[in-house]
mmCIF file of C-alpha atoms in Angstrom:
data_model
loop_
_atom_site.group_PDB
_atom_site.id
_atom_site.type_symbol
_atom_site.label_atom_id
_atom_site.label_comp_id
_atom_site.label_asym_id
_atom_site.label_seq_id
_atom_site.Cartn_x
_atom_site.Cartn_y
_atom_site.Cartn_z
ATOM 1 C CA MET X 1 94.725 149.667 105.018
ATOM 2 C CA THR X 2 97.977 147.673 105.225
ATOM 3 C CA VAL X 3 98.477 145.952 108.516
ATOM 4 C CA THR X 4 102.051 146.335 110.231
ATOM 5 C CA LEU X 5 104.231 144.605 112.312
ATOM 6 C CA ALA X 6 103.495 147.433 115.238
ATOM 7 C CA ASP X 7 99.970 146.486 114.604
ATOM 8 C CA VAL X 8 100.354 143.005 115.386
ATOM 9 C CA ALA X 9 102.510 143.619 118.399
ATOM 10 C CA ALA X 10 99.623 146.029 119.870
ATOM 11 C CA ARG X 11 97.189 143.311 119.568
ATOM 12 C CA ALA X 12 99.522 140.612 120.735
ATOM 13 C CA ARG X 13 100.389 143.288 123.695
ATOM 14 C CA VAL X 14 104.286 142.580 123.162
ATOM 15 C CA SER X 15 107.187 144.709 121.441
ATOM 16 C CA PRO X 16 107.668 144.674 117.733
ATOM 17 C CA ALA X 17 110.909 142.703 118.421
ATOM 18 C CA THR X 18 109.075 139.905 120.114
ATOM 19 C CA VAL X 19 106.813 139.599 116.876
ATOM 20 C CA SER X 20 109.832 139.584 114.638
ATOM 21 C CA ARG X 21 111.362 136.566 116.856
ATOM 22 C CA VAL X 22 108.250 134.519 116.691
ATOM 23 C CA LEU X 23 107.839 135.141 112.873
ATOM 24 C CA ASN X 24 111.227 134.276 112.094
ATOM 25 C CA GLY X 25 111.521 131.691 114.552
ATOM 26 C CA ASN X 26 115.562 132.537 115.286
ATOM 27 C CA TYR X 27 114.777 133.196 118.947
ATOM 28 C CA PRO X 28 113.333 131.099 121.810
ATOM 29 C CA VAL X 29 109.942 132.551 122.951
ATOM 30 C CA ALA X 30 107.658 131.572 125.849
ATOM 31 C CA ALA X 31 104.927 129.245 124.290
ATOM 32 C CA SER X 32 101.792 131.463 125.600
ATOM 33 C CA THR X 33 103.589 134.446 124.007
ATOM 34 C CA ARG X 34 104.072 132.818 120.657
ATOM 35 C CA GLU X 35 100.508 131.732 120.780
ATOM 36 C CA ARG X 36 99.243 135.113 121.324
ATOM 37 C CA VAL X 37 101.217 136.637 118.701
ATOM 38 C CA LEU X 38 100.207 133.897 115.931
ATOM 39 C CA ARG X 39 96.583 134.429 117.054
ATOM 40 C CA ALA X 40 97.089 138.234 116.608
ATOM 41 C CA VAL X 41 98.704 137.495 113.074
ATOM 42 C CA ASP X 42 95.879 135.349 111.959
ATOM 43 C CA ASP X 43 93.184 137.826 113.568
ATOM 44 C CA LEU X 44 94.625 140.804 111.710
ATOM 45 C CA ASP X 45 95.752 138.748 108.350
ATOM 46 C CA TYR X 46 98.968 140.013 108.778
ATOM 47 C CA VAL X 47 101.262 139.101 105.815
ATOM 48 C CA LEU X 48 105.036 138.379 106.565
ATOM 49 C CA ASN X 49 107.439 140.213 104.308
ATOM 50 C CA GLY X 50 109.749 137.619 102.335
ATOM 51 C CA PRO X 51 113.420 137.789 101.936
ATOM 52 C CA ALA X 52 114.916 141.440 101.821
ATOM 53 C CA SER X 53 115.739 140.910 98.181
ATOM 54 C CA SER X 54 112.038 140.412 97.516
ATOM 55 C CA LEU X 55 110.564 143.433 99.413
ATOM 56 C CA ALA X 56 110.674 145.613 96.522
ATOM 57 C CA ALA X 57 108.456 143.248 94.524
ATOM 58 C CA ALA X 58 104.737 142.628 94.730
ATOM 59 C CA THR X 59 105.281 139.179 94.794
ATOM 60 C CA SER X 60 108.165 136.321 95.443
ATOM 61 C CA ASP X 61 109.756 133.590 93.451
ATOM 62 C CA LEU X 62 107.609 131.083 95.184
ATOM 63 C CA VAL X 63 104.662 129.257 93.637
ATOM 64 C CA GLY X 64 102.723 126.795 95.783
ATOM 65 C CA ILE X 65 101.017 123.511 94.111
ATOM 66 C CA LEU X 66 98.242 122.174 96.751
ATOM 67 C CA VAL X 67 97.780 118.565 96.397
ATOM 68 C CA ASN X 68 95.522 116.227 98.580
ATOM 69 C CA ASP X 69 97.960 113.281 98.463
ATOM 70 C CA ILE X 70 101.605 113.455 96.648
ATOM 71 C CA ALA X 71 101.651 109.710 96.924
ATOM 72 C CA ASP X 72 98.598 109.377 94.535
ATOM 73 C CA PRO X 73 99.595 109.257 91.097
ATOM 74 C CA PHE X 74 96.635 111.290 89.991
ATOM 75 C CA PHE X 75 98.222 114.238 91.930
ATOM 76 C CA GLY X 76 101.843 113.509 91.430
ATOM 77 C CA ILE X 77 101.539 113.640 87.620
ATOM 78 C CA MET X 78 99.618 117.048 87.766
ATOM 79 C CA ALA X 79 101.924 118.546 90.137
ATOM 80 C CA GLY X 80 105.028 117.365 88.367
ATOM 81 C CA ALA X 81 103.801 118.498 85.113
ATOM 82 C CA ALA X 82 102.972 121.912 86.647
ATOM 83 C CA GLN X 83 106.302 122.058 87.949
ATOM 84 C CA THR X 84 107.830 121.476 84.563
ATOM 85 C CA GLN X 85 106.480 124.905 83.512
ATOM 86 C CA ILE X 86 107.040 126.681 86.936
ATOM 87 C CA GLY X 87 110.639 125.651 87.479
ATOM 88 C CA GLY X 88 111.840 125.431 83.935
ATOM 89 C CA PRO X 89 113.757 128.080 81.866
ATOM 90 C CA GLY X 90 112.120 131.459 82.051
ATOM 91 C CA ASP X 91 112.053 134.600 79.911
ATOM 92 C CA GLY X 92 115.271 136.211 81.391
ATOM 93 C CA SER X 93 113.108 138.682 83.363
ATOM 94 C CA GLY X 94 113.871 137.432 86.969
ATOM 95 C CA ARG X 95 116.947 137.011 89.013
ATOM 96 C CA ALA X 96 117.314 133.582 88.016
ATOM 97 C CA GLY X 97 116.031 133.849 84.571
ATOM 98 C CA GLY X 98 112.268 133.880 85.213
ATOM 99 C CA GLU X 99 112.283 130.552 87.107
ATOM 100 C CA LYS X 100 110.040 129.926 90.244
ATOM 101 C CA LEU X 101 110.466 127.745 93.064
ATOM 102 C CA ALA X 102 107.444 125.341 93.109
ATOM 103 C CA VAL X 103 106.526 123.983 96.549
ATOM 104 C CA ILE X 104 104.235 121.271 96.918
ATOM 105 C CA CYS X 105 101.859 121.586 99.671
ATOM 106 C CA ASN X 106 100.068 118.248 100.833
ATOM 107 C CA THR X 107 96.993 118.496 102.267
ATOM 108 C CA GLY X 108 95.712 115.092 103.086
ATOM 109 C CA GLY X 109 92.214 116.103 101.865
ATOM 110 C CA SER X 110 91.917 118.124 105.002
ATOM 111 C CA PRO X 111 89.835 121.499 104.230
ATOM 112 C CA GLU X 112 91.659 123.104 107.223
ATOM 113 C CA ARG X 113 95.124 122.274 105.995
ATOM 114 C CA GLU X 114 94.192 123.861 102.582
ATOM 115 C CA LEU X 115 93.271 126.998 104.129
ATOM 116 C CA THR X 116 96.461 127.065 106.429
ATOM 117 C CA TYR X 117 98.742 126.425 103.196
ATOM 118 C CA LEU X 118 97.245 129.237 101.299
ATOM 119 C CA THR X 119 97.534 131.840 104.423
ATOM 120 C CA LEU X 120 101.335 130.695 104.603
ATOM 121 C CA LEU X 121 101.517 131.316 100.849
ATOM 122 C CA GLN X 122 99.926 134.552 101.385
ATOM 123 C CA ARG X 123 102.569 135.510 104.039
ATOM 124 C CA GLN X 124 105.256 134.528 101.827
ATOM 125 C CA ARG X 125 103.832 136.792 98.787
ATOM 126 C CA ALA X 126 103.724 133.799 96.398
ATOM 127 C CA ALA X 127 103.674 134.531 92.897
ATOM 128 C CA ALA X 128 100.853 132.032 92.067
ATOM 129 C CA VAL X 129 99.026 129.076 93.582
ATOM 130 C CA VAL X 130 97.703 125.971 91.670
ATOM 131 C CA LEU X 131 95.069 124.031 93.389
ATOM 132 C CA THR X 132 94.469 120.363 92.045
ATOM 133 C CA GLY X 133 91.970 117.883 92.474
ATOM 134 C CA GLY X 134 88.440 117.745 93.804
ATOM 135 C CA ALA X 135 87.170 120.496 96.001
ATOM 136 C CA VAL X 136 85.216 119.847 99.529
ATOM 137 C CA GLU X 137 81.534 121.032 98.901
ATOM 138 C CA ASN X 138 80.917 122.622 102.451
ATOM 139 C CA PRO X 139 79.253 126.257 102.164
ATOM 140 C CA ALA X 140 81.314 127.422 105.032
ATOM 141 C CA HIS X 141 84.642 126.242 103.607
ATOM 142 C CA GLN X 142 83.739 127.373 100.248
ATOM 143 C CA ALA X 143 83.234 130.856 101.507
ATOM 144 C CA ALA X 144 86.333 130.929 103.406
ATOM 145 C CA MET X 145 88.353 129.707 100.336
ATOM 146 C CA SER X 146 86.724 132.495 98.337
ATOM 147 C CA ALA X 147 87.716 135.279 100.864
ATOM 148 C CA LYS X 148 91.321 133.786 101.086
ATOM 149 C CA LEU X 149 91.720 133.592 97.411
ATOM 150 C CA ALA X 150 90.527 137.088 96.845
ATOM 151 C CA LYS X 151 93.219 138.360 99.497
ATOM 152 C CA LEU X 152 95.827 136.291 97.517
ATOM 153 C CA ALA X 153 94.704 137.797 94.000
ATOM 154 C CA ASP X 154 94.512 141.451 95.408
ATOM 155 C CA ALA X 155 98.340 140.868 96.500
ATOM 156 C CA GLY X 156 99.407 140.061 92.942
ATOM 157 C CA THR X 157 99.134 136.141 93.254
ATOM 158 C CA ARG X 158 97.817 134.329 90.199
ATOM 159 C CA ILE X 159 95.545 131.487 91.147
ATOM 160 C CA VAL X 160 94.862 128.487 88.806
ATOM 161 C CA PHE X 161 92.619 125.445 89.518
ATOM 162 C CA CYS X 162 93.477 122.322 87.949
ATOM 163 C CA GLY X 163 90.968 119.594 87.942
ATOM 164 C CA ARG X 164 88.475 121.225 89.969
ATOM 165 C CA PRO X 165 85.530 123.355 89.126
ATOM 166 C CA PRO X 166 85.397 126.924 89.950
ATOM 167 C CA LEU X 167 84.054 128.190 93.230
ATOM 168 C CA PRO X 168 80.706 129.741 93.232
ATOM 169 C CA GLU X 169 82.270 133.074 93.603
ATOM 170 C CA GLY X 170 85.652 132.557 91.468
ATOM 171 C CA ASP X 171 86.443 135.977 90.421
ATOM 172 C CA ALA X 172 89.722 135.807 92.041
ATOM 173 C CA LEU X 173 90.986 132.869 89.475
ATOM 174 C CA VAL X 174 93.176 133.339 86.602
ATOM 175 C CA ALA X 175 91.670 130.114 85.258
ATOM 176 C CA ALA X 176 90.013 126.917 86.106
ATOM 177 C CA LEU X 177 90.722 123.682 84.261
ATOM 178 C CA ALA X 178 87.994 121.214 84.924
ATOM 179 C CA PHE X 179 87.791 117.629 83.982
ATOM 180 C CA ASP X 180 84.563 116.336 82.397
ATOM 181 C CA ASN X 181 84.057 113.908 85.175
ATOM 182 C CA ARG X 182 80.423 113.865 84.729
ATOM 183 C CA GLY X 183 80.612 113.219 80.888
ATOM 184 C CA GLY X 184 83.346 110.505 81.563
ATOM 185 C CA GLY X 185 81.151 108.743 84.117
ATOM 186 C CA ARG X 186 78.278 108.672 82.008
ATOM 187 C CA ARG X 187 80.099 107.003 78.884
ATOM 188 C CA LEU X 188 81.812 104.415 80.938
ATOM 189 C CA THR X 189 78.362 103.408 82.291
ATOM 190 C CA GLU X 190 76.647 103.498 78.882
ATOM 191 C CA HIS X 191 79.640 101.308 77.593
ATOM 192 C CA LEU X 192 78.793 98.487 80.252
ATOM 193 C CA ILE X 193 74.984 99.037 79.332
ATOM 194 C CA SER X 194 75.777 98.354 75.674
ATOM 195 C CA LEU X 195 77.384 95.049 76.596
ATOM 196 C CA GLY X 196 74.126 93.914 78.659
ATOM 197 C CA HIS X 197 74.843 94.597 82.124
ATOM 198 C CA ARG X 198 71.946 95.707 84.214
ATOM 199 C CA ARG X 199 72.955 95.328 87.851
ATOM 200 C CA ILE X 200 76.024 97.605 88.142
ATOM 201 C CA GLY X 201 77.604 98.527 91.442
ATOM 202 C CA TYR X 202 79.563 101.584 92.115
ATOM 203 C CA VAL X 203 82.177 102.237 94.545
ATOM 204 C CA ALA X 204 82.166 105.779 95.113
ATOM 205 C CA GLY X 205 84.415 108.326 96.726
ATOM 206 C CA PRO X 206 83.952 110.583 99.653
ATOM 207 C CA PRO X 207 80.648 112.161 99.478
ATOM 208 C CA GLU X 208 81.553 115.633 100.006
ATOM 209 C CA ARG X 209 83.858 115.750 97.130
ATOM 210 C CA THR X 210 83.175 117.679 93.713
ATOM 211 C CA THR X 211 84.655 114.846 91.855
ATOM 212 C CA THR X 212 82.907 112.182 93.660
ATOM 213 C CA ARG X 213 79.531 113.786 93.055
ATOM 214 C CA HIS X 214 80.078 114.514 89.264
ATOM 215 C CA ARG X 215 81.471 111.069 88.543
ATOM 216 C CA LEU X 216 78.374 109.549 90.175
ATOM 217 C CA GLU X 217 75.981 112.048 88.458
ATOM 218 C CA GLY X 218 77.166 110.459 85.142
ATOM 219 C CA HIS X 219 76.818 107.139 86.286
ATOM 220 C CA ARG X 220 73.232 107.765 87.258
ATOM 221 C CA GLU X 221 72.492 109.821 84.279
ATOM 222 C CA ALA X 222 73.353 106.766 82.058
ATOM 223 C CA LEU X 223 71.172 104.451 84.389
ATOM 224 C CA ARG X 224 68.315 106.620 84.048
ATOM 225 C CA ALA X 225 68.568 107.043 80.249
ATOM 226 C CA ALA X 226 68.442 103.230 80.041
ATOM 227 C CA GLY X 227 65.485 102.830 82.529
ATOM 228 C CA LEU X 228 67.538 101.392 85.179
ATOM 229 C CA ASP X 229 67.587 103.571 88.021
ATOM 230 C CA ALA X 230 64.618 102.297 90.043
ATOM 231 C CA ALA X 231 64.438 99.024 91.849
ATOM 232 C CA PRO X 232 63.297 95.830 90.486
ATOM 233 C CA ASP X 233 59.344 95.554 90.693
ATOM 234 C CA GLY X 234 58.356 94.496 94.283
ATOM 235 C CA GLY X 235 61.865 94.807 95.191
ATOM 236 C CA PRO X 236 62.581 96.495 98.603
ATOM 237 C CA ASP X 237 63.544 99.968 97.322
ATOM 238 C CA SER X 238 60.589 100.037 94.519
ATOM 239 C CA GLY X 239 57.776 102.384 95.289
ATOM 240 C CA PRO X 240 56.021 105.467 93.800
ATOM 241 C CA ASP X 241 59.027 107.715 94.406
ATOM 242 C CA SER X 242 61.823 105.492 93.431
ATOM 243 C CA ALA X 243 61.793 106.289 89.412
ATOM 244 C CA ALA X 244 60.784 110.148 90.428
ATOM 245 C CA THR X 245 63.928 110.666 92.382
ATOM 246 C CA GLY X 246 66.236 108.818 90.199
ATOM 247 C CA SER X 247 67.563 106.733 92.989
ATOM 248 C CA GLY X 248 65.631 103.539 93.318
ATOM 249 C CA ASP X 249 67.953 100.840 94.438
ATOM 250 C CA GLN X 250 71.001 102.847 93.289
ATOM 251 C CA ASP X 251 71.791 103.944 96.801
ATOM 252 C CA ARG X 252 72.075 100.318 97.654
ATOM 253 C CA LEU X 253 74.155 99.572 94.843
ATOM 254 C CA THR X 254 76.530 102.615 95.794
ATOM 255 C CA VAL X 255 79.042 102.326 98.649
ATOM 256 C CA HIS X 256 81.230 105.335 99.473
ATOM 257 C CA GLY X 257 84.891 105.657 100.899
ATOM 258 C CA PRO X 258 88.219 107.009 100.275
ATOM 259 C CA TYR X 259 89.967 107.135 96.904
ATOM 260 C CA ASP X 260 92.085 104.172 97.986
ATOM 261 C CA ARG X 261 93.005 100.535 97.351
ATOM 262 C CA ARG X 262 91.539 99.290 100.641
ATOM 263 C CA SER X 263 88.325 101.125 100.233
ATOM 264 C CA GLY X 264 87.834 99.576 96.569
ATOM 265 C CA TYR X 265 88.524 96.084 98.592
ATOM 266 C CA GLU X 266 86.039 96.661 101.292
ATOM 267 C CA ALA X 267 83.356 98.512 99.564
ATOM 268 C CA THR X 268 83.200 95.608 96.739
ATOM 269 C CA LEU X 269 82.808 93.085 99.514
ATOM 270 C CA GLU X 270 79.919 95.009 100.985
ATOM 271 C CA LEU X 271 78.689 95.321 97.293
ATOM 272 C CA LEU X 272 78.661 91.572 96.889
ATOM 273 C CA ARG X 273 76.924 91.049 99.984
ATOM 274 C CA ARG X 274 74.166 93.743 99.477
ATOM 275 C CA ALA X 275 73.459 92.384 95.614
ATOM 276 C CA PRO X 276 75.187 89.019 94.856
ATOM 277 C CA ASP X 277 73.516 89.362 91.236
ATOM 278 C CA VAL X 278 75.654 92.393 90.119
ATOM 279 C CA THR X 279 77.574 91.631 86.955
ATOM 280 C CA ALA X 280 79.636 94.807 86.788
ATOM 281 C CA ILE X 281 81.554 97.103 89.294
ATOM 282 C CA VAL X 282 82.483 100.703 88.508
ATOM 283 C CA ALA X 283 85.075 102.219 90.840
ATOM 284 C CA ALA X 284 85.586 105.706 91.762
ATOM 285 C CA ASN X 285 89.332 105.668 90.414
ATOM 286 C CA ASP X 286 91.816 103.368 89.140
ATOM 287 C CA THR X 287 93.335 102.732 92.513
ATOM 288 C CA VAL X 288 89.870 101.779 94.045
ATOM 289 C CA ALA X 289 89.460 99.664 90.935
ATOM 290 C CA LEU X 290 92.647 97.508 91.831
ATOM 291 C CA GLY X 291 91.146 96.824 95.253
ATOM 292 C CA ALA X 292 87.683 95.874 93.672
ATOM 293 C CA CYS X 293 89.530 93.492 91.601
ATOM 294 C CA ALA X 294 91.320 91.966 94.449
ATOM 295 C CA ALA X 295 88.087 91.567 96.202
ATOM 296 C CA VAL X 296 86.297 89.889 93.404
ATOM 297 C CA ARG X 297 89.078 87.308 93.155
ATOM 298 C CA ASP X 298 89.244 86.644 96.627
ATOM 299 C CA GLN X 299 85.296 85.618 96.380
ATOM 300 C CA GLY X 300 86.447 83.066 93.475
ATOM 301 C CA MET X 301 85.154 84.896 90.652
ATOM 302 C CA ARG X 302 86.942 85.647 87.461
ATOM 303 C CA ILE X 303 87.281 89.200 85.693
ATOM 304 C CA PRO X 304 85.434 89.572 83.273
ATOM 305 C CA GLN X 305 84.070 86.133 82.895
ATOM 306 C CA ASP X 306 82.021 86.360 86.074
ATOM 307 C CA ILE X 307 81.946 90.120 86.788
ATOM 308 C CA SER X 308 83.414 93.232 85.112
ATOM 309 C CA VAL X 309 85.472 95.959 86.613
ATOM 310 C CA ALA X 310 86.052 99.600 85.443
ATOM 311 C CA GLY X 311 87.953 102.480 86.813
ATOM 312 C CA PHE X 312 88.610 106.082 86.162
ATOM 313 C CA ASP X 313 91.677 108.355 85.356
ATOM 314 C CA ASP X 314 93.786 106.129 83.350
ATOM 315 C CA LEU X 315 96.733 105.904 85.684
ATOM 316 C CA PRO X 316 99.859 104.397 84.439
ATOM 317 C CA PHE X 317 99.647 101.021 85.832
ATOM 318 C CA SER X 318 95.929 100.747 84.484
ATOM 319 C CA VAL X 319 97.153 99.041 81.349
ATOM 320 C CA ASP X 320 99.414 96.735 83.336
ATOM 321 C CA ALA X 321 96.511 95.202 85.596
ATOM 322 C CA VAL X 322 95.708 91.900 84.539
ATOM 323 C CA PRO X 323 93.392 91.893 82.846
ATOM 324 C CA ALA X 324 94.053 95.626 81.530
ATOM 325 C CA LEU X 325 91.435 98.047 83.214
ATOM 326 C CA THR X 326 88.686 99.423 81.289
ATOM 327 C CA THR X 327 88.744 103.156 82.439
ATOM 328 C CA VAL X 328 88.339 106.509 81.724
ATOM 329 C CA ARG X 329 91.485 108.505 80.375
ATOM 330 C CA LEU X 330 91.791 111.999 81.799
ATOM 331 C CA PRO X 331 95.002 114.003 80.248
ATOM 332 C CA LEU X 332 96.559 114.561 83.711
ATOM 333 C CA PHE X 333 99.859 115.538 82.348
ATOM 334 C CA GLU X 334 98.573 117.975 79.737
ATOM 335 C CA ALA X 335 96.445 119.534 82.175
ATOM 336 C CA GLY X 336 99.372 120.101 84.782
ATOM 337 C CA ALA X 337 101.357 121.673 82.513
ATOM 338 C CA ARG X 338 98.843 123.690 81.108
ATOM 339 C CA ALA X 339 98.178 125.057 84.699
ATOM 340 C CA GLY X 340 101.771 125.671 85.264
ATOM 341 C CA ARG X 341 102.021 128.004 82.117
ATOM 342 C CA LEU X 342 98.564 129.819 83.318
ATOM 343 C CA ALA X 343 100.300 130.193 86.782
ATOM 344 C CA MET X 344 103.412 131.543 85.055
ATOM 345 C CA GLY X 345 101.453 133.947 82.766
ATOM 346 C CA LYS X 346 102.959 131.832 79.619
ATOM 347 C CA GLU X 347 99.599 131.152 78.172
ATOM 348 C CA ASN X 348 96.348 133.137 78.113
ATOM 349 C CA PRO X 349 93.312 132.222 80.257
ATOM 350 C CA PRO X 350 90.757 130.330 78.368
ATOM 351 C CA PRO X 351 87.421 132.540 77.450
ATOM 352 C CA GLY X 352 85.603 133.106 80.442
ATOM 353 C CA GLY X 353 88.376 131.705 82.514
ATOM 354 C CA ILE X 354 86.808 128.285 82.652
ATOM 355 C CA ALA X 355 87.886 125.295 80.374
ATOM 356 C CA THR X 356 86.413 122.114 80.360
ATOM 357 C CA ILE X 357 88.892 119.162 79.757
ATOM 358 C CA ALA X 358 87.497 116.293 77.897
ATOM 359 C CA ALA X 359 87.449 112.549 79.356
ATOM 360 C CA GLU X 360 88.216 109.549 76.943
ATOM 361 C CA LEU X 361 86.842 106.034 77.274
ATOM 362 C CA MET X 362 89.575 103.497 77.250
ATOM 363 C CA ILE X 363 87.973 99.834 76.590
ATOM 364 C CA ARG X 364 90.285 97.133 77.792
ATOM 365 C CA GLY X 365 89.913 93.517 78.908
ATOM 366 C CA SER X 366 88.432 94.006 82.345
ATOM 367 C CA THR X 367 84.952 94.544 80.996
ATOM 368 C CA ALA X 368 83.016 92.139 78.963
ATOM 369 C CA ALA X 369 79.327 90.977 78.449
ATOM 370 C CA PRO X 370 77.875 89.376 81.156
ATOM 371 C CA ARG X 371 77.074 85.592 80.902
ATOM 372 C CA GLY X 372 74.068 84.596 78.853
ATOM 373 C CA VAL X 373 74.050 87.941 76.887
ATOM 374 C CA ARG X 374 74.354 87.402 73.219
ATOM 375 C CA LEU X 375 76.708 89.757 71.333
ATOM 376 C CA GLY X 376 76.384 89.339 67.568
ATOM 377 C CA ARG X 377 76.919 85.590 66.698
ATOM 378 C CA ARG X 378 78.276 84.369 69.692
ATOM 379 C CA SER X 379 77.012 84.065 73.444
ATOM 380 C CA LEU X 380 78.853 84.284 76.491
ATOM 381 C CA ARG X 381 77.677 81.608 79.200
#
């Protein structure tokens, strides 16, 4: 049953005119009254009508693009690419030629803000929503997201995930474009192992993020395959359960933190303190890798002669780093543009609604064999 303005007024114990004033924001209302009205709106999940010109339509000309941090090139590239497909020339079916107004919603990585923006977009009868980047792995948040997305879909909103896996209950999605973070992480570590690295530190992202878990899982899969997942014999982390659990001293060689340069710097100093014998450091993304490089240099070491550093994403600055950064390329622009087309109904969804986007290893100058490891006819010392 559709919730009406009168229902909200009755719940808040005010007149319909007062509810209208609160929602339109065009008339002063006492703070306590405003709070009571907004609480009633949330309790009843009332959907506010958009402009009068859109009342006859199921949805408006608005498309929301949710990002964790628009200042991060990872999100900026995807959001910009999606917008090229959302705000570009349309098919002539709409009032302005089929174009939509793309609005960037910066969540700051907050699960609460993510849900708030979805509620606001629901009230504006958004035509589509594109959610970018990794998701928070919290059962309560996942349940709340599933419920909110289902309501959006029921109202006619097209929902597309870009760079994140589908939710456990993802029936509301048009499509989920998921990056192969696990495979990329595995191939990157396999490359370092092939060079002769045996003690590899890992600067990971926030532990609650899907992107963090998948990249770290790929890294540890490669270590296990090479027999490097357990602590050295007699080491403080060795024991009967080390190899069985696939952890060993890998927890000691892993430091979690935000996806930013400062985290890369501080986590690398901590890794070098814990394990001065590491010969390579894998960073959660390229921005973190820049911080790792700075920390290595500040400790008087050279890259890659003394220690190798690798990143992930292949952001535009990666090739201009000195030395150029070995990393894993994700086709961010291509994925964002595809998400925009899916959101606009310009492209058919992939089979089953889920597509895994391949990651490509980019080998550059920041990685090399550790000292004393013979490569073909030459030895690095």
